[in-house]
PDB file of C-alpha atoms in Angstrom:
ATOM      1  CA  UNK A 278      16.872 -32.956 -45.071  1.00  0.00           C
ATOM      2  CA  UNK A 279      16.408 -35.755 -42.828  1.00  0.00           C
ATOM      3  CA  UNK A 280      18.325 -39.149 -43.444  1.00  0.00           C
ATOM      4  CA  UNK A 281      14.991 -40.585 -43.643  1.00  0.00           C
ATOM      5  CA  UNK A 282      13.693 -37.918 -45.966  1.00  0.00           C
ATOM      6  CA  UNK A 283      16.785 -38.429 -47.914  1.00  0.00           C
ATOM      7  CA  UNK A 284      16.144 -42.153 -47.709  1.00  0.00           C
ATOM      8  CA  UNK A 285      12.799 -42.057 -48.940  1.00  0.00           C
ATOM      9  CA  UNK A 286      13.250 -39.442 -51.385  1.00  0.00           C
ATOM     10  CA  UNK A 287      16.255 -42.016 -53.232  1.00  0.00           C
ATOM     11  CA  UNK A 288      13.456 -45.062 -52.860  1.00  0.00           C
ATOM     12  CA  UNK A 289      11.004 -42.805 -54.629  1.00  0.00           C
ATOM     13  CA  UNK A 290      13.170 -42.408 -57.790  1.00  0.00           C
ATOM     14  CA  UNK A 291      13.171 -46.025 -57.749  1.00  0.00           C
ATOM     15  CA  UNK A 292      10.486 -47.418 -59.741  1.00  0.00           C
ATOM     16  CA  UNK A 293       8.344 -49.845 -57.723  1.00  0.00           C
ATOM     17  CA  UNK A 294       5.596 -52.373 -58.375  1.00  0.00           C
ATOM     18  CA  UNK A 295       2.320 -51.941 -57.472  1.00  0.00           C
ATOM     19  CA  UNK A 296       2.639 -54.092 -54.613  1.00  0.00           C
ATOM     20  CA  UNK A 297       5.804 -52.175 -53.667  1.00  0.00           C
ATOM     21  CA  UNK A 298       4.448 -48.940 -53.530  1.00  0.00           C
ATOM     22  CA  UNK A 299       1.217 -50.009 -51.528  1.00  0.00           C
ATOM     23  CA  UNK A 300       3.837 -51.182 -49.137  1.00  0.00           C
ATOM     24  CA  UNK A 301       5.941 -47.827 -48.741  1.00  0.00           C
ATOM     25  CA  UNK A 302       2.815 -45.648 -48.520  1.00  0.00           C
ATOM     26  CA  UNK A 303       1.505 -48.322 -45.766  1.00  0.00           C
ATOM     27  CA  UNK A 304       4.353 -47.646 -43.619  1.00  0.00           C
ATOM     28  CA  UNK A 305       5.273 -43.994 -44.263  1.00  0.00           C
ATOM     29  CA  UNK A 306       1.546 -44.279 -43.009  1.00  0.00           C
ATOM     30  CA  UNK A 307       1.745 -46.161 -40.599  1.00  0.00           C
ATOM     31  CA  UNK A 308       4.847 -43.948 -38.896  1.00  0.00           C
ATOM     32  CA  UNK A 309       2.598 -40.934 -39.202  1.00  0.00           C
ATOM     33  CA  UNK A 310      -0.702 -42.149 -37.626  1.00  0.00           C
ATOM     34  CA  UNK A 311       1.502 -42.984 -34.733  1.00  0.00           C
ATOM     35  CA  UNK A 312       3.642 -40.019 -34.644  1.00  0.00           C
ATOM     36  CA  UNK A 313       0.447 -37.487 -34.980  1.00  0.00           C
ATOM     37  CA  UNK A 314      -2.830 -39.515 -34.588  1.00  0.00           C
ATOM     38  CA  UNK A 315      -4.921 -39.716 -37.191  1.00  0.00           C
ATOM     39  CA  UNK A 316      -6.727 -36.468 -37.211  1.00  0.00           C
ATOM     40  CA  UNK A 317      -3.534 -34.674 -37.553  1.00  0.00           C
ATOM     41  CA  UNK A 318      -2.147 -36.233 -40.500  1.00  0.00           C
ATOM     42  CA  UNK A 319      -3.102 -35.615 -44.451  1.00  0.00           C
ATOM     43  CA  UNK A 320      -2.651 -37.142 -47.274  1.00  0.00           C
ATOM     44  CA  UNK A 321      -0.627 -34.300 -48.268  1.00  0.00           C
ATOM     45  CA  UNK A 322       1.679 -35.664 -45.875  1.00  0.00           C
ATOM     46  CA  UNK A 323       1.772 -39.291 -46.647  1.00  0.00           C
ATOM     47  CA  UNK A 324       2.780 -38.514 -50.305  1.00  0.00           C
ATOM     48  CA  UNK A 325       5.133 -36.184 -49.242  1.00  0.00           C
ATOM     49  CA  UNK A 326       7.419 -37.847 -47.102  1.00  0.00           C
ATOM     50  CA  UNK A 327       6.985 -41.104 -49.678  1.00  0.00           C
ATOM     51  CA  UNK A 328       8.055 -39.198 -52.294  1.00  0.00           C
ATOM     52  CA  UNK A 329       5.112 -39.034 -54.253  1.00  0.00           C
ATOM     53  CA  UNK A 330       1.837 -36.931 -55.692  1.00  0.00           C
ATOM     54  CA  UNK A 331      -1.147 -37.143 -53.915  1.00  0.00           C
ATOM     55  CA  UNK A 332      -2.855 -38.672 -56.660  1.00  0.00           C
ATOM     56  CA  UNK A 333      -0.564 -42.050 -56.077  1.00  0.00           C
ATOM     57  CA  UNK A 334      -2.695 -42.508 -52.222  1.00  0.00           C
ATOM     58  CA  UNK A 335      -5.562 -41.473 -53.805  1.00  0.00           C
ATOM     59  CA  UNK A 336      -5.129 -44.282 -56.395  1.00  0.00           C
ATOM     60  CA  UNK A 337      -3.850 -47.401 -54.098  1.00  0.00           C
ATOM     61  CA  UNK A 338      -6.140 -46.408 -51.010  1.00  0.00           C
ATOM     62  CA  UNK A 339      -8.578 -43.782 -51.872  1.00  0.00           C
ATOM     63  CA  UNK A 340      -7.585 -41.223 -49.511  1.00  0.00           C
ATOM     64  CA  UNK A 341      -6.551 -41.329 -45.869  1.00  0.00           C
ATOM     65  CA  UNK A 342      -9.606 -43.177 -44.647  1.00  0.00           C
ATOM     66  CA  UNK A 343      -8.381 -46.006 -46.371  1.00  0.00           C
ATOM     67  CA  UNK A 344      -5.066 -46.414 -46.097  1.00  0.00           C
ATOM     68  CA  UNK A 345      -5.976 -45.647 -41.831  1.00  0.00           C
ATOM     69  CA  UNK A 346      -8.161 -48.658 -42.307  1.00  0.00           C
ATOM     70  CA  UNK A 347      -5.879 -50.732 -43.783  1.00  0.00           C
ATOM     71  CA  UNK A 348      -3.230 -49.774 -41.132  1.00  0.00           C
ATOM     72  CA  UNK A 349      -5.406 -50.859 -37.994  1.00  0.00           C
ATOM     73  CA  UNK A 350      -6.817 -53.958 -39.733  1.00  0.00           C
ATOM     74  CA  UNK A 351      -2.925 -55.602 -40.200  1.00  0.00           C
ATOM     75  CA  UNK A 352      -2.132 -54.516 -36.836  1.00  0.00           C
ATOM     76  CA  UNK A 353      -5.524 -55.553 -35.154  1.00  0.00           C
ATOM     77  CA  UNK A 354      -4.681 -59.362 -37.043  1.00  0.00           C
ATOM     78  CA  UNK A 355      -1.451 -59.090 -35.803  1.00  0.00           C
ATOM     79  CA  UNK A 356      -2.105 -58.685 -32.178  1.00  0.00           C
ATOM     80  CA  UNK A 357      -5.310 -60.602 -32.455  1.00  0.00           C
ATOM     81  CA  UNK A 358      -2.916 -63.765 -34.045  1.00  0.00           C
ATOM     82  CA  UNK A 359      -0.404 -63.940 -31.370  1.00  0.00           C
ATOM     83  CA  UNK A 360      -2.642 -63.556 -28.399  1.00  0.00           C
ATOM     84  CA  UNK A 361      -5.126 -66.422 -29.812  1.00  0.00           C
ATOM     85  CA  UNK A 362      -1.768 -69.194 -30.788  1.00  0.00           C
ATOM     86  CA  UNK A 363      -1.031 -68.144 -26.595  1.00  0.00           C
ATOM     87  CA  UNK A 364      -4.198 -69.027 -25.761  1.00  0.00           C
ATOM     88  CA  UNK A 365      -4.708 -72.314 -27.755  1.00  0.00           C
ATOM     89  CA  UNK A 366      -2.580 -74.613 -26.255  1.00  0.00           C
ATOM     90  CA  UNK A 367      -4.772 -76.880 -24.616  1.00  0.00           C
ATOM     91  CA  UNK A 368      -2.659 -79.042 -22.423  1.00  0.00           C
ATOM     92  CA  UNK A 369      -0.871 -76.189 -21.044  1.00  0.00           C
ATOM     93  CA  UNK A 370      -1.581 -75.239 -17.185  1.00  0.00           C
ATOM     94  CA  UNK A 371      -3.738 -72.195 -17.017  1.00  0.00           C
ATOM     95  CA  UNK A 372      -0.942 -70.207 -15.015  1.00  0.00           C
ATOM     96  CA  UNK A 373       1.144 -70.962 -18.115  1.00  0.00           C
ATOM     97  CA  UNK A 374      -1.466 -69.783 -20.537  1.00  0.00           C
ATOM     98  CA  UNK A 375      -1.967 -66.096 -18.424  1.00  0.00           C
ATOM     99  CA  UNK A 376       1.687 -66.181 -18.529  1.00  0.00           C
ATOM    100  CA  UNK A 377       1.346 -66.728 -22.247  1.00  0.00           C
ATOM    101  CA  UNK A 378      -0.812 -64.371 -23.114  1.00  0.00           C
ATOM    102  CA  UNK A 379       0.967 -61.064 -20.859  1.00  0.00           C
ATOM    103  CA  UNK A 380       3.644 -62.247 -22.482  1.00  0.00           C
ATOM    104  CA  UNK A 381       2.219 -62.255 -26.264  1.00  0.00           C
ATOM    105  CA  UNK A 382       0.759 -58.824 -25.898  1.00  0.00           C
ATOM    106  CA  UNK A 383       4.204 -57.154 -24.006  1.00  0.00           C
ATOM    107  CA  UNK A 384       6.181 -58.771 -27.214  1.00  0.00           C
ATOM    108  CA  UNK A 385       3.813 -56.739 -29.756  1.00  0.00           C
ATOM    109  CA  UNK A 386       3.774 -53.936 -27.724  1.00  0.00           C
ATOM    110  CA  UNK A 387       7.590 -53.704 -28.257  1.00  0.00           C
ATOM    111  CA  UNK A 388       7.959 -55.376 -31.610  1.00  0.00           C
ATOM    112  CA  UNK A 389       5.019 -52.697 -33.095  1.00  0.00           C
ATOM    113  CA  UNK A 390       5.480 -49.802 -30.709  1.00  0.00           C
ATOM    114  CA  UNK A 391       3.904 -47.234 -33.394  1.00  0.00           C
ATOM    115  CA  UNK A 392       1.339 -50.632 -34.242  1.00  0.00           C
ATOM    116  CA  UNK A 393       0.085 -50.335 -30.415  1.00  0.00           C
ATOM    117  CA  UNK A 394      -0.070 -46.704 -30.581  1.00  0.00           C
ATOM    118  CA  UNK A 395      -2.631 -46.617 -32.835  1.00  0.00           C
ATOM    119  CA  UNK A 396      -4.141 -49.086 -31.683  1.00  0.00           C
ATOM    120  CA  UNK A 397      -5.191 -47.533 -28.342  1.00  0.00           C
ATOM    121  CA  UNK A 398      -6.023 -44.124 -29.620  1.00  0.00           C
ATOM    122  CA  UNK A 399      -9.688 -43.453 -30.371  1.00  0.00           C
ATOM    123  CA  UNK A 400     -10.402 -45.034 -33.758  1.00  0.00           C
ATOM    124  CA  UNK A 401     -12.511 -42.632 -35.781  1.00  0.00           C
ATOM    125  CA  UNK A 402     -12.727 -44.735 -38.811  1.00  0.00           C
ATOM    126  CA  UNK A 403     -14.331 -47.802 -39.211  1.00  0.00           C
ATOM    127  CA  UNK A 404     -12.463 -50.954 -39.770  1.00  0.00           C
ATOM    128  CA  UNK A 405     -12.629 -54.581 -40.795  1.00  0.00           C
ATOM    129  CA  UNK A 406     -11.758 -55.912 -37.541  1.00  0.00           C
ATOM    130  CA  UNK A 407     -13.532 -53.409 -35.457  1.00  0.00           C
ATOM    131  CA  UNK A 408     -11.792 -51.406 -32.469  1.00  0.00           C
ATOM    132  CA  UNK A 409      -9.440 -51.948 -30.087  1.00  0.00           C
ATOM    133  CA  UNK A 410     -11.966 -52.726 -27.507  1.00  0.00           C
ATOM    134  CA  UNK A 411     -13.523 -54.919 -29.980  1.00  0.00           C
ATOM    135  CA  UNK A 412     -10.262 -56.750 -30.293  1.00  0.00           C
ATOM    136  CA  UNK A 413      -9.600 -57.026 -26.195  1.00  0.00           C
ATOM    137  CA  UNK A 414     -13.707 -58.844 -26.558  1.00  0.00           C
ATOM    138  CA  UNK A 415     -12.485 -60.820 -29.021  1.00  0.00           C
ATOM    139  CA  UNK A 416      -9.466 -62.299 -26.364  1.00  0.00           C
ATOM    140  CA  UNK A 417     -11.717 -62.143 -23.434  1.00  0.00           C
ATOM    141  CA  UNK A 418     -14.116 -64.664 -25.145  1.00  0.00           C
ATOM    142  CA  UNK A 419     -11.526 -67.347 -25.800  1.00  0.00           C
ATOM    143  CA  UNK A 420     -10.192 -66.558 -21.646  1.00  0.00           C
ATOM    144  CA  UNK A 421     -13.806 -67.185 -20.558  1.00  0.00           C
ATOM    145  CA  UNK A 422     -13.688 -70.319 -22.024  1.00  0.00           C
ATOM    146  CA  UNK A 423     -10.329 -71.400 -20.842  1.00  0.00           C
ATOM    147  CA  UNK A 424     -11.515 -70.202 -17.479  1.00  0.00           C
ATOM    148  CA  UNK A 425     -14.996 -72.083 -17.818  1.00  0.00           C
ATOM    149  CA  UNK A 426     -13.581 -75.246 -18.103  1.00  0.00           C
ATOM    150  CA  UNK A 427     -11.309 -74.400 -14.803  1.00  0.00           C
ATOM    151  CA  UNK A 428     -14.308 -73.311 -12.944  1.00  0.00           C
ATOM    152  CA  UNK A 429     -15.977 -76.645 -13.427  1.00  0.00           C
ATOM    153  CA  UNK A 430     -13.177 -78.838 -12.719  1.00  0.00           C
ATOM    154  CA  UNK A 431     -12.527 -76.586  -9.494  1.00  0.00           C
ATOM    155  CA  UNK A 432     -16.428 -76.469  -8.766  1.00  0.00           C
ATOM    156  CA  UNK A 433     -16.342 -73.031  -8.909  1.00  0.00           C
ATOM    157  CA  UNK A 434     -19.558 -71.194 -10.617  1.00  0.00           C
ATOM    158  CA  UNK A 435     -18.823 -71.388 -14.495  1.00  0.00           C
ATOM    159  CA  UNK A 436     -21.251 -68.520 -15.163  1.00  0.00           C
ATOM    160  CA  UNK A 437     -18.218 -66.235 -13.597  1.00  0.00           C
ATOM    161  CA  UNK A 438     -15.885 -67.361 -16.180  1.00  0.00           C
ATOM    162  CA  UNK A 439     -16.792 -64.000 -18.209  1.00  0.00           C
ATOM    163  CA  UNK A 440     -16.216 -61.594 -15.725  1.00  0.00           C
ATOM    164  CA  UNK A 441     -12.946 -62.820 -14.523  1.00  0.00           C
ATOM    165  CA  UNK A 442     -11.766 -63.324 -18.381  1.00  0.00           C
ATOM    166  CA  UNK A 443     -12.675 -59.312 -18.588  1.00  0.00           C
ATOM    167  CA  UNK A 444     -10.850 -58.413 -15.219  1.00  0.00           C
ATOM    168  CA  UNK A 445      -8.014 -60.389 -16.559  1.00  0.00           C
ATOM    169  CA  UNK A 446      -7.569 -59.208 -20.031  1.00  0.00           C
ATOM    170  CA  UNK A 447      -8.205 -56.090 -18.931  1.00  0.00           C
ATOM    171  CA  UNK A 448      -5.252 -55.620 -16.334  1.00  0.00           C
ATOM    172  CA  UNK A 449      -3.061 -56.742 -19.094  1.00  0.00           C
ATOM    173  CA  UNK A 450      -4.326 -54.824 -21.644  1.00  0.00           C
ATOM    174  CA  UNK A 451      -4.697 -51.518 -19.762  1.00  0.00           C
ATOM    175  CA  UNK A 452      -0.598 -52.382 -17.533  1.00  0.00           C
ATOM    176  CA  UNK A 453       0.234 -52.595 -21.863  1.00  0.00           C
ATOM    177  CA  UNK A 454      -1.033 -48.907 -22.273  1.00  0.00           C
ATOM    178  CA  UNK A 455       0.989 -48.119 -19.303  1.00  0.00           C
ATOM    179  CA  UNK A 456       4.104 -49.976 -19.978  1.00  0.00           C
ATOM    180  CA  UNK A 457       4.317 -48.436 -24.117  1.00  0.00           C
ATOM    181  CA  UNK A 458       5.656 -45.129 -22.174  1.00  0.00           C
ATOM    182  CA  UNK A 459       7.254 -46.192 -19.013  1.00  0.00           C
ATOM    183  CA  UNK A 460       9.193 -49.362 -20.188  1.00  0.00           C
ATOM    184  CA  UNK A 461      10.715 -49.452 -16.926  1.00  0.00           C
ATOM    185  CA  UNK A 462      10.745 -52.362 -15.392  1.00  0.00           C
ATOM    186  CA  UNK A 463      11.685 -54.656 -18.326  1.00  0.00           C
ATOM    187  CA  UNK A 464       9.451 -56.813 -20.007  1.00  0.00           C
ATOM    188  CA  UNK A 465       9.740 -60.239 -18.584  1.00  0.00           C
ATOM    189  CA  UNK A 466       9.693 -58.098 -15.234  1.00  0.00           C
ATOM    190  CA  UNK A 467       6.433 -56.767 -15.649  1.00  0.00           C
ATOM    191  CA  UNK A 468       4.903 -60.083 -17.281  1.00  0.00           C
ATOM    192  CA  UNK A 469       5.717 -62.298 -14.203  1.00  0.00           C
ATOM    193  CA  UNK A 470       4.184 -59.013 -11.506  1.00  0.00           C
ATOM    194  CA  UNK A 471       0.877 -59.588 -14.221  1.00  0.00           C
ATOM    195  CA  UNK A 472       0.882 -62.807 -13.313  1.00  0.00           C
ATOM    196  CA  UNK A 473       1.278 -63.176 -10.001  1.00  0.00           C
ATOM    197  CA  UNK A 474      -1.187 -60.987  -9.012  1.00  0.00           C
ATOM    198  CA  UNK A 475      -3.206 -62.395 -11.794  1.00  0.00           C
ATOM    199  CA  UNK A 476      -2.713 -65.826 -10.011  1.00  0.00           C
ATOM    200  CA  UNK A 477      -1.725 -65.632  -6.338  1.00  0.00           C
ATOM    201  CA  UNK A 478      -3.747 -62.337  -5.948  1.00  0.00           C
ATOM    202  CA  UNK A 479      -2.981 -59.648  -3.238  1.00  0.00           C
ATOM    203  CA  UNK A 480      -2.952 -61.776  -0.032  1.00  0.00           C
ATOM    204  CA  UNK A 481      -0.146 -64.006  -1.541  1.00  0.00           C
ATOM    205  CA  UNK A 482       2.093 -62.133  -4.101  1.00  0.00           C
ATOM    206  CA  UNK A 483       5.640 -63.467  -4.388  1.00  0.00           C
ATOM    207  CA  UNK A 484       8.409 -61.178  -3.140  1.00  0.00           C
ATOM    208  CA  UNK A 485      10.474 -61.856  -6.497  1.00  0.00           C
ATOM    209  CA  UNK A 486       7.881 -63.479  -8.975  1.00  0.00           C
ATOM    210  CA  UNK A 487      10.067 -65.159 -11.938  1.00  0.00           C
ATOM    211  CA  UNK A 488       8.132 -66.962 -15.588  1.00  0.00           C
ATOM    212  CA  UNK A 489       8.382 -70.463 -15.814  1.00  0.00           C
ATOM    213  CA  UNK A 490       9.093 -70.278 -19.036  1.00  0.00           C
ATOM    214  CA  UNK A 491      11.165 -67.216 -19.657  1.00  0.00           C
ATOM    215  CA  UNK A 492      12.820 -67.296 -16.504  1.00  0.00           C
TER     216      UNK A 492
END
């Protein structure tokens, strides 16, 4: 047996609260869906390497449906909560906020690798906070309106505000689908190439573009 197994096998004899054992079957979960998708993985499985009947999901989530749901709802707030505290700080330049929000979304990406994973996969359950492409919407709207108010004080044509916001988030989002794999170059690395082409655009990249605030 696996140190995990072995691991989770000891936490099972322990008894747990309610609350406790929601959490443990929400991250053996949670490990799974990422590890095999979601069409792949049973509730047979979840009790199983939790330590527990069947019956015990069944009871806290209703079957694998729900627990899925619950899964991609925390994560969705998650990623949904850091990109919109980048994106509210109102007195910050708007090269800071871009840099803000690659940086937001890179951080998740490897703070909740198996979060992300899920994420992007094909969501065949319905959720509270809707789908991933819901979610990338959801940040697009509050760029178009940071970018809006740029427009105008540039005298640039606000009504173009939404298409740039969904050419922008959707660099980042799509360079984060790339980079949960490849990981090479580093984080900050790939952040401050987002941005500068994100900002200086093709005709002026920087040789060696650097953050302003990470460095």
């Amino acid at each position: 047996m696996s140190m995990s197994g072995r691991r989770r096998q000891g936490e099972s004899r322990v008894r747990m609260t309610g609350k406790e054992r929601r959490q443990q079957l929400l991250d053996v979960a949670r490990e799974l869906f990422a590890e095999k998708g979601y069409d792949s993985s049973s509730v047979e499985e979840i009790a199983h390497r939790a330590g527990v009947s069947k019956p015990v999901v069944y009871e806290h989530f209703g079957g694998k449906e729900g627990v899925y749901a619950v899964v991609v709802d925390r994560e969705m707030q998650s990623l949904l909560s850091g990109m919109t505290d980048a994106l509210t700080e109102d007195a910050a330049h708007p090269r800071l906020l871009l840099e803000r929000a690659a940086c937001s979304l890179l951080d998740y990406i490897e703070g909740s690798t198996d979060g992300f994973r899920i994420l992007v996969r094909d969501s065949p359950v319905a959720t509270a906070t809707g789908t991933f492409s819901s979610l990338l919407n959801d940040i697009a709207s509050q760029v178009e309106h940071i970018l809006g108010v740029q427009f105008s004080k540039r005298g640039y044509d606000a009504h173009l505000a939404a298409l740039y916001a969904q050419s922008l988030v959707g660099m980042v989002a799509l360079t984060g689908q790339w980079w949960l794999d490849a990981r090479e170059p580093g984080k900050n690395e790939v952040a401050a190439h987002l941005v500068n082409l994100a900002w200086n655009g093709l005709s002026h990249l920087e040789g060696k573009p650097t953050l302003r605030e990470r460095g």
